[in-house]
PDB file of C-alpha atoms in Angstrom:
ATOM      1  CA  MET A   1      15.240 -79.036   5.103  1.00 32.00           C
ATOM      2  CA  ASN A   2      12.773 -76.365   5.948  1.00 36.00           C
ATOM      3  CA  ARG A   3      15.402 -73.918   4.621  1.00 36.00           C
ATOM      4  CA  VAL A   4      15.722 -75.272   1.249  1.00 35.00           C
ATOM      5  CA  ALA A   5      11.631 -75.628   0.682  1.00 36.00           C
ATOM      6  CA  THR A   6      11.545 -71.694   1.961  1.00 40.00           C
ATOM      7  CA  VAL A   7      14.099 -70.880  -0.465  1.00 41.00           C
ATOM      8  CA  GLY A   8      12.345 -72.743  -3.183  1.00 40.00           C
ATOM      9  CA  ARG A   9       9.082 -70.837  -2.382  1.00 43.00           C
ATOM     10  CA  VAL A  10      10.874 -67.376  -2.354  1.00 46.00           C
ATOM     11  CA  ASP A  11      12.395 -68.180  -5.863  1.00 49.00           C
ATOM     12  CA  HIS A  12       9.113 -68.935  -7.040  1.00 42.00           C
ATOM     13  CA  ARG A  13       7.354 -65.788  -5.862  1.00 52.00           C
ATOM     14  CA  LEU A  14      10.134 -63.613  -7.183  1.00 59.00           C
ATOM     15  CA  ASP A  15      10.307 -65.288 -10.330  1.00 54.00           C
ATOM     16  CA  ALA A  16       6.476 -64.456 -10.707  1.00 46.00           C
ATOM     17  CA  ALA A  17       7.196 -60.900  -9.818  1.00 54.00           C
ATOM     18  CA  ASP A  18       6.065 -58.180 -12.057  1.00 69.00           C
ATOM     19  CA  GLY A  19       9.475 -56.863 -13.439  1.00 88.00           C
ATOM     20  CA  ALA A  20      12.089 -54.798 -11.480  1.00 92.00           C
ATOM     21  CA  ALA A  21       9.535 -53.040  -9.321  1.00 93.00           C
ATOM     22  CA  GLY A  22       7.643 -56.237  -8.622  1.00 93.00           C
ATOM     23  CA  LEU A  23      10.764 -58.050  -7.570  1.00 93.00           C
ATOM     24  CA  LEU A  24      11.902 -55.341  -5.434  1.00 95.00           C
ATOM     25  CA  ARG A  25       8.466 -55.038  -3.690  1.00 94.00           C
ATOM     26  CA  ALA A  26       8.620 -58.822  -3.112  1.00 94.00           C
ATOM     27  CA  ALA A  27      12.182 -58.826  -1.830  1.00 94.00           C
ATOM     28  CA  ALA A  28      11.289 -55.794   0.657  1.00 94.00           C
ATOM     29  CA  ASP A  29       9.251 -58.576   2.633  1.00 94.00           C
ATOM     30  CA  LEU A  30      12.479 -60.986   2.806  1.00 94.00           C
ATOM     31  CA  PRO A  31      15.399 -60.647   5.284  1.00 94.00           C
ATOM     32  CA  ASP A  32      18.269 -58.811   4.077  1.00 89.00           C
ATOM     33  CA  ASP A  33      20.477 -61.543   3.226  1.00 92.00           C
ATOM     34  CA  ALA A  34      17.462 -63.532   1.338  1.00 94.00           C
ATOM     35  CA  ALA A  35      16.436 -60.306  -0.324  1.00 93.00           C
ATOM     36  CA  ARG A  36      19.973 -59.501  -1.667  1.00 91.00           C
ATOM     37  CA  ALA A  37      20.450 -63.048  -2.973  1.00 93.00           C
ATOM     38  CA  GLU A  38      17.518 -63.179  -4.821  1.00 91.00           C
ATOM     39  CA  ILE A  39      18.024 -59.634  -6.530  1.00 92.00           C
ATOM     40  CA  ASP A  40      21.638 -60.486  -7.348  1.00 91.00           C
ATOM     41  CA  ARG A  41      20.213 -63.845  -8.857  1.00 90.00           C
ATOM     42  CA  TRP A  42      17.880 -61.635 -10.784  1.00 90.00           C
ATOM     43  CA  VAL A  43      20.432 -58.991 -11.932  1.00 89.00           C
ATOM     44  CA  ALA A  44      22.845 -61.759 -13.155  1.00 88.00           C
ATOM     45  CA  GLY A  45      19.988 -63.492 -15.131  1.00 84.00           C
ATOM     46  CA  ARG A  46      18.916 -60.513 -17.651  1.00 81.00           C
ATOM     47  CA  GLY A  47      20.594 -57.853 -19.612  1.00 79.00           C
ATOM     48  CA  GLY A  48      20.294 -54.325 -18.864  1.00 84.00           C
ATOM     49  CA  PRO A  49      19.487 -54.799 -15.171  1.00 92.00           C
ATOM     50  CA  ALA A  50      20.383 -51.263 -14.120  1.00 95.00           C
ATOM     51  CA  GLU A  51      17.894 -49.670 -16.544  1.00 95.00           C
ATOM     52  CA  ALA A  52      15.333 -51.957 -15.248  1.00 94.00           C
ATOM     53  CA  LEU A  53      15.895 -51.127 -11.707  1.00 96.00           C
ATOM     54  CA  VAL A  54      16.290 -47.343 -12.159  1.00 96.00           C
ATOM     55  CA  GLU A  55      12.933 -47.334 -13.991  1.00 95.00           C
ATOM     56  CA  ALA A  56      11.368 -49.134 -11.221  1.00 95.00           C
ATOM     57  CA  LEU A  57      12.774 -46.902  -8.373  1.00 97.00           C
ATOM     58  CA  PRO A  58      10.093 -44.101  -8.518  1.00 95.00           C
ATOM     59  CA  GLU A  59       7.173 -46.628  -8.165  1.00 93.00           C
ATOM     60  CA  VAL A  60       8.518 -48.308  -4.949  1.00 95.00           C
ATOM     61  CA  ASP A  61       8.592 -47.482  -1.250  1.00 95.00           C
ATOM     62  CA  ASP A  62      11.640 -46.702   0.921  1.00 92.00           C
ATOM     63  CA  THR A  63      12.456 -50.219   1.632  1.00 93.00           C
ATOM     64  CA  ALA A  64      12.505 -51.524  -1.907  1.00 95.00           C
ATOM     65  CA  ARG A  65      14.284 -48.565  -2.787  1.00 95.00           C
ATOM     66  CA  ALA A  66      16.915 -49.130  -0.719  1.00 95.00           C
ATOM     67  CA  LEU A  67      17.301 -52.562  -1.984  1.00 95.00           C
ATOM     68  CA  GLY A  68      17.509 -51.267  -5.657  1.00 96.00           C
ATOM     69  CA  PHE A  69      19.908 -48.667  -5.000  1.00 96.00           C
ATOM     70  CA  ARG A  70      22.151 -51.399  -3.259  1.00 94.00           C
ATOM     71  CA  ALA A  71      21.728 -53.504  -6.336  1.00 94.00           C
ATOM     72  CA  LEU A  72      22.855 -50.753  -8.188  1.00 96.00           C
ATOM     73  CA  LEU A  73      25.907 -50.287  -6.151  1.00 93.00           C
ATOM     74  CA  ARG A  74      26.794 -53.959  -6.623  1.00 92.00           C
ATOM     75  CA  ILE A  75      26.425 -53.313 -10.443  1.00 93.00           C
ATOM     76  CA  GLY A  76      28.857 -50.466  -9.802  1.00 92.00           C
ATOM     77  CA  ALA A  77      30.187 -47.463 -12.099  1.00 91.00           C
ATOM     78  CA  GLY A  78      28.491 -49.449 -14.956  1.00 92.00           C
ATOM     79  CA  ALA A  79      25.116 -48.228 -13.655  1.00 95.00           C
ATOM     80  CA  ALA A  80      26.125 -44.577 -13.536  1.00 95.00           C
ATOM     81  CA  ASP A  81      24.294 -43.439 -16.700  1.00 95.00           C
ATOM     82  CA  ALA A  82      21.190 -45.434 -15.656  1.00 96.00           C
ATOM     83  CA  VAL A  83      21.464 -43.564 -12.309  1.00 96.00           C
ATOM     84  CA  GLY A  84      22.094 -40.457 -13.768  1.00 93.00           C
ATOM     85  CA  THR A  85      18.736 -40.236 -15.579  1.00 94.00           C
ATOM     86  CA  LEU A  86      17.214 -39.905 -12.065  1.00 94.00           C
ATOM     87  CA  ALA A  87      18.937 -36.560 -11.366  1.00 85.00           C
ATOM     88  CA  GLY A  88      16.378 -33.953 -10.785  1.00 85.00           C
ATOM     89  CA  HIS A  89      13.811 -36.209 -10.000  1.00 92.00           C
ATOM     90  CA  ASP A  90      12.679 -34.512  -6.658  1.00 91.00           C
ATOM     91  CA  GLU A  91      12.111 -37.510  -4.195  1.00 92.00           C
ATOM     92  CA  LEU A  92      15.210 -39.569  -5.718  1.00 96.00           C
ATOM     93  CA  ASP A  93      17.718 -37.010  -6.052  1.00 93.00           C
ATOM     94  CA  PRO A  94      19.175 -37.017  -2.574  1.00 95.00           C
ATOM     95  CA  TRP A  95      19.406 -41.253  -3.064  1.00 96.00           C
ATOM     96  CA  VAL A  96      21.144 -40.467  -6.548  1.00 95.00           C
ATOM     97  CA  ALA A  97      23.546 -38.156  -4.695  1.00 94.00           C
ATOM     98  CA  VAL A  98      24.508 -40.915  -1.933  1.00 94.00           C
ATOM     99  CA  TRP A  99      24.782 -43.541  -4.606  1.00 95.00           C
ATOM    100  CA  ARG A 100      27.041 -41.425  -6.723  1.00 94.00           C
ATOM    101  CA  VAL A 101      29.492 -41.051  -3.658  1.00 93.00           C
ATOM    102  CA  ASP A 102      29.293 -44.694  -2.704  1.00 93.00           C
ATOM    103  CA  ALA A 103      29.794 -45.684  -6.331  1.00 93.00           C
ATOM    104  CA  ALA A 104      33.045 -43.715  -6.566  1.00 91.00           C
ATOM    105  CA  VAL A 105      31.546 -41.563  -9.350  1.00 91.00           C
ATOM    106  CA  ALA A 106      31.373 -38.548  -7.563  1.00 87.00           C
ATOM    107  CA  ASP A 107      33.202 -36.493  -4.904  1.00 78.00           C
ATOM    108  CA  ALA A 108      32.280 -35.566  -1.481  1.00 75.00           C
ATOM    109  CA  ALA A 109      31.590 -31.822  -2.636  1.00 82.00           C
ATOM    110  CA  GLU A 110      28.763 -33.012  -4.651  1.00 87.00           C
ATOM    111  CA  VAL A 111      26.814 -33.732  -0.973  1.00 91.00           C
ATOM    112  CA  ASP A 112      28.124 -30.289   0.319  1.00 94.00           C
ATOM    113  CA  CYS A 113      24.816 -29.062   1.809  1.00 94.00           C
ATOM    114  CA  ALA A 114      26.278 -25.937   3.900  1.00 94.00           C
ATOM    115  CA  GLY A 115      23.471 -23.168   4.077  1.00 92.00           C
ATOM    116  CA  ASP A 116      20.812 -25.846   2.922  1.00 96.00           C
ATOM    117  CA  PRO A 117      19.231 -27.679   6.016  1.00 97.00           C
ATOM    118  CA  GLU A 118      16.418 -29.336   3.972  1.00 97.00           C
ATOM    119  CA  ARG A 119      19.133 -30.851   1.316  1.00 96.00           C
ATOM    120  CA  PHE A 120      21.054 -31.742   4.466  1.00 97.00           C
ATOM    121  CA  VAL A 121      18.105 -33.502   5.868  1.00 98.00           C
ATOM    122  CA  ARG A 122      17.017 -35.447   2.769  1.00 97.00           C
ATOM    123  CA  LEU A 123      20.586 -36.528   1.870  1.00 96.00           C
ATOM    124  CA  LEU A 124      21.162 -37.930   5.569  1.00 98.00           C
ATOM    125  CA  GLY A 125      17.617 -39.625   5.093  1.00 97.00           C
ATOM    126  CA  ALA A 126      18.629 -41.412   2.085  1.00 96.00           C
ATOM    127  CA  VAL A 127      21.914 -42.579   3.965  1.00 96.00           C
ATOM    128  CA  LEU A 128      19.397 -43.801   6.688  1.00 96.00           C
ATOM    129  CA  GLY A 129      17.408 -45.615   4.271  1.00 94.00           C
ATOM    130  CA  LEU A 130      20.176 -46.998   2.506  1.00 93.00           C
ATOM    131  CA  TRP A 131      22.612 -48.060   5.450  1.00 94.00           C
ATOM    132  CA  GLY A 132      20.704 -47.449   8.773  1.00 94.00           C
ATOM    133  CA  PRO A 133      21.233 -45.167  11.750  1.00 95.00           C
ATOM    134  CA  GLN A 134      24.920 -45.981  12.517  1.00 95.00           C
ATOM    135  CA  ALA A 135      25.947 -44.899   8.713  1.00 96.00           C
ATOM    136  CA  VAL A 136      24.441 -41.238   9.142  1.00 97.00           C
ATOM    137  CA  THR A 137      27.008 -40.427  11.730  1.00 95.00           C
ATOM    138  CA  GLY A 138      30.015 -41.061   9.092  1.00 95.00           C
ATOM    139  CA  TRP A 139      27.970 -38.700   6.641  1.00 96.00           C
ATOM    140  CA  VAL A 140      27.352 -35.774   8.919  1.00 97.00           C
ATOM    141  CA  ALA A 141      30.457 -33.886   8.329  1.00 95.00           C
ATOM    142  CA  PRO A 142      30.690 -34.611   4.559  1.00 94.00           C
ATOM    143  CA  VAL A 143      27.226 -33.258   4.085  1.00 95.00           C
ATOM    144  CA  ALA A 144      27.630 -30.329   6.497  1.00 96.00           C
ATOM    145  CA  GLY A 145      30.244 -29.406   3.795  1.00 92.00           C
ATOM    146  CA  LYS A 146      31.932 -25.921   4.466  1.00 91.00           C
ATOM    147  CA  ALA A 147      29.561 -25.393   7.514  1.00 93.00           C
ATOM    148  CA  ARG A 148      30.338 -26.918  11.259  1.00 95.00           C
ATOM    149  CA  PRO A 149      28.518 -30.208  11.599  1.00 97.00           C
ATOM    150  CA  ALA A 150      26.973 -28.857  14.907  1.00 97.00           C
ATOM    151  CA  VAL A 151      25.691 -25.545  12.991  1.00 96.00           C
ATOM    152  CA  MET A 152      24.010 -27.673  10.208  1.00 97.00           C
ATOM    153  CA  THR A 153      22.632 -30.179  12.610  1.00 97.00           C
ATOM    154  CA  GLY A 154      21.371 -27.489  14.657  1.00 97.00           C
ATOM    155  CA  SER A 155      19.571 -25.711  12.144  1.00 97.00           C
ATOM    156  CA  ALA A 156      17.656 -28.761  10.763  1.00 97.00           C
ATOM    157  CA  TRP A 157      15.043 -28.323  13.363  1.00 97.00           C
ATOM    158  CA  ARG A 158      13.190 -26.091  11.013  1.00 96.00           C
ATOM    159  CA  VAL A 159      13.044 -28.665   8.126  1.00 97.00           C
ATOM    160  CA  ARG A 160       9.468 -29.930   7.613  1.00 95.00           C
ATOM    161  CA  ARG A 161      10.172 -33.598   6.165  1.00 95.00           C
ATOM    162  CA  PRO A 162       9.046 -37.064   7.077  1.00 94.00           C
ATOM    163  CA  GLU A 163      12.701 -37.994   7.663  1.00 95.00           C
ATOM    164  CA  THR A 164      13.832 -35.100   9.956  1.00 97.00           C
ATOM    165  CA  GLU A 165      12.707 -36.408  13.278  1.00 97.00           C
ATOM    166  CA  THR A 166      14.604 -40.031  12.496  1.00 97.00           C
ATOM    167  CA  VAL A 167      17.530 -38.217  11.090  1.00 98.00           C
ATOM    168  CA  LEU A 168      18.155 -36.106  13.998  1.00 98.00           C
ATOM    169  CA  ALA A 169      17.292 -39.022  16.490  1.00 98.00           C
ATOM    170  CA  ALA A 170      20.127 -40.869  14.912  1.00 98.00           C
ATOM    171  CA  ILE A 171      22.578 -38.230  14.947  1.00 98.00           C
ATOM    172  CA  GLY A 172      21.671 -37.294  18.584  1.00 98.00           C
ATOM    173  CA  SER A 173      21.819 -41.134  19.846  1.00 97.00           C
ATOM    174  CA  LEU A 174      24.897 -42.311  17.966  1.00 97.00           C
ATOM    175  CA  HIS A 175      27.082 -39.397  17.094  1.00 97.00           C
ATOM    176  CA  PRO A 176      30.563 -39.664  18.692  1.00 97.00           C
ATOM    177  CA  ASP A 177      30.977 -35.844  18.789  1.00 97.00           C
ATOM    178  CA  GLU A 178      29.210 -34.746  21.766  1.00 97.00           C
ATOM    179  CA  THR A 179      28.827 -31.002  20.427  1.00 97.00           C
ATOM    180  CA  VAL A 180      27.221 -32.517  17.303  1.00 97.00           C
ATOM    181  CA  SER A 181      25.002 -35.236  19.455  1.00 97.00           C
ATOM    182  CA  ARG A 182      23.853 -32.432  21.733  1.00 98.00           C
ATOM    183  CA  ALA A 183      23.071 -29.969  18.657  1.00 98.00           C
ATOM    184  CA  ALA A 184      20.808 -32.834  17.323  1.00 98.00           C
ATOM    185  CA  ARG A 185      19.342 -33.633  20.411  1.00 98.00           C
ATOM    186  CA  LYS A 186      18.318 -29.906  21.061  1.00 98.00           C
ATOM    187  CA  ALA A 187      17.248 -29.762  17.498  1.00 97.00           C
ATOM    188  CA  LEU A 188      14.914 -32.894  17.716  1.00 97.00           C
ATOM    189  CA  PHE A 189      13.531 -31.103  20.729  1.00 97.00           C
ATOM    190  CA  LYS A 190      12.730 -27.844  19.191  1.00 96.00           C
ATOM    191  CA  HIS A 191      11.338 -29.671  16.028  1.00 96.00           C
ATOM    192  CA  ARG A 192       8.787 -31.820  18.042  1.00 95.00           C
ATOM    193  CA  SER A 193       7.796 -28.875  20.280  1.00 94.00           C
ATOM    194  CA  SER A 194       7.352 -26.447  17.024  1.00 90.00           C
ATOM    195  CA  ARG A 195       4.806 -28.871  15.418  1.00 77.00           C
ATOM    196  CA  GLY A 196       2.183 -27.904  18.210  1.00 53.00           C
ATOM    197  CA  SER A 197       2.545 -24.429  16.855  1.00 46.00           C
TER     198      SER A 197
END
């Protein structure tokens, strides 16, 4: 009985949300399953949901952004044109690249970051935001591209980005290849040590 009452309150709150940005912000405060259900209901009840979600993405935080990109993945390849309008948006470009691979509208070569440690960290940061730490390990090799994963991971310590520490920590603690996980732990130590320099 309490569950029904709670769902009713959630529905009212999200229905009153101010457009897609308000919906994503409100859904970000819910448990994942409830947030997904509410966003799916909102998407099903309107025309042009991909465009509305894409328009909202620059305005919201990373939690709400992840919900928006996951909703766009459920819409599928039909959202590709709308998501494409975000290409070149500095903050969202890594999320777009990850979305394109996950939506099967791009190939893994689009995320090849060989020789570009900052892009490597930013793309893995988007994966972390979308799918969590465990997913990062599966993306290390494709994102390292033509470079060896341990080499790319080891060079990431110099990247001055908010997500660097969490990306390296995820790789260091979860990657199944000991060479890569060791490189991540060393890089994390160097990254933390260099902040005081």
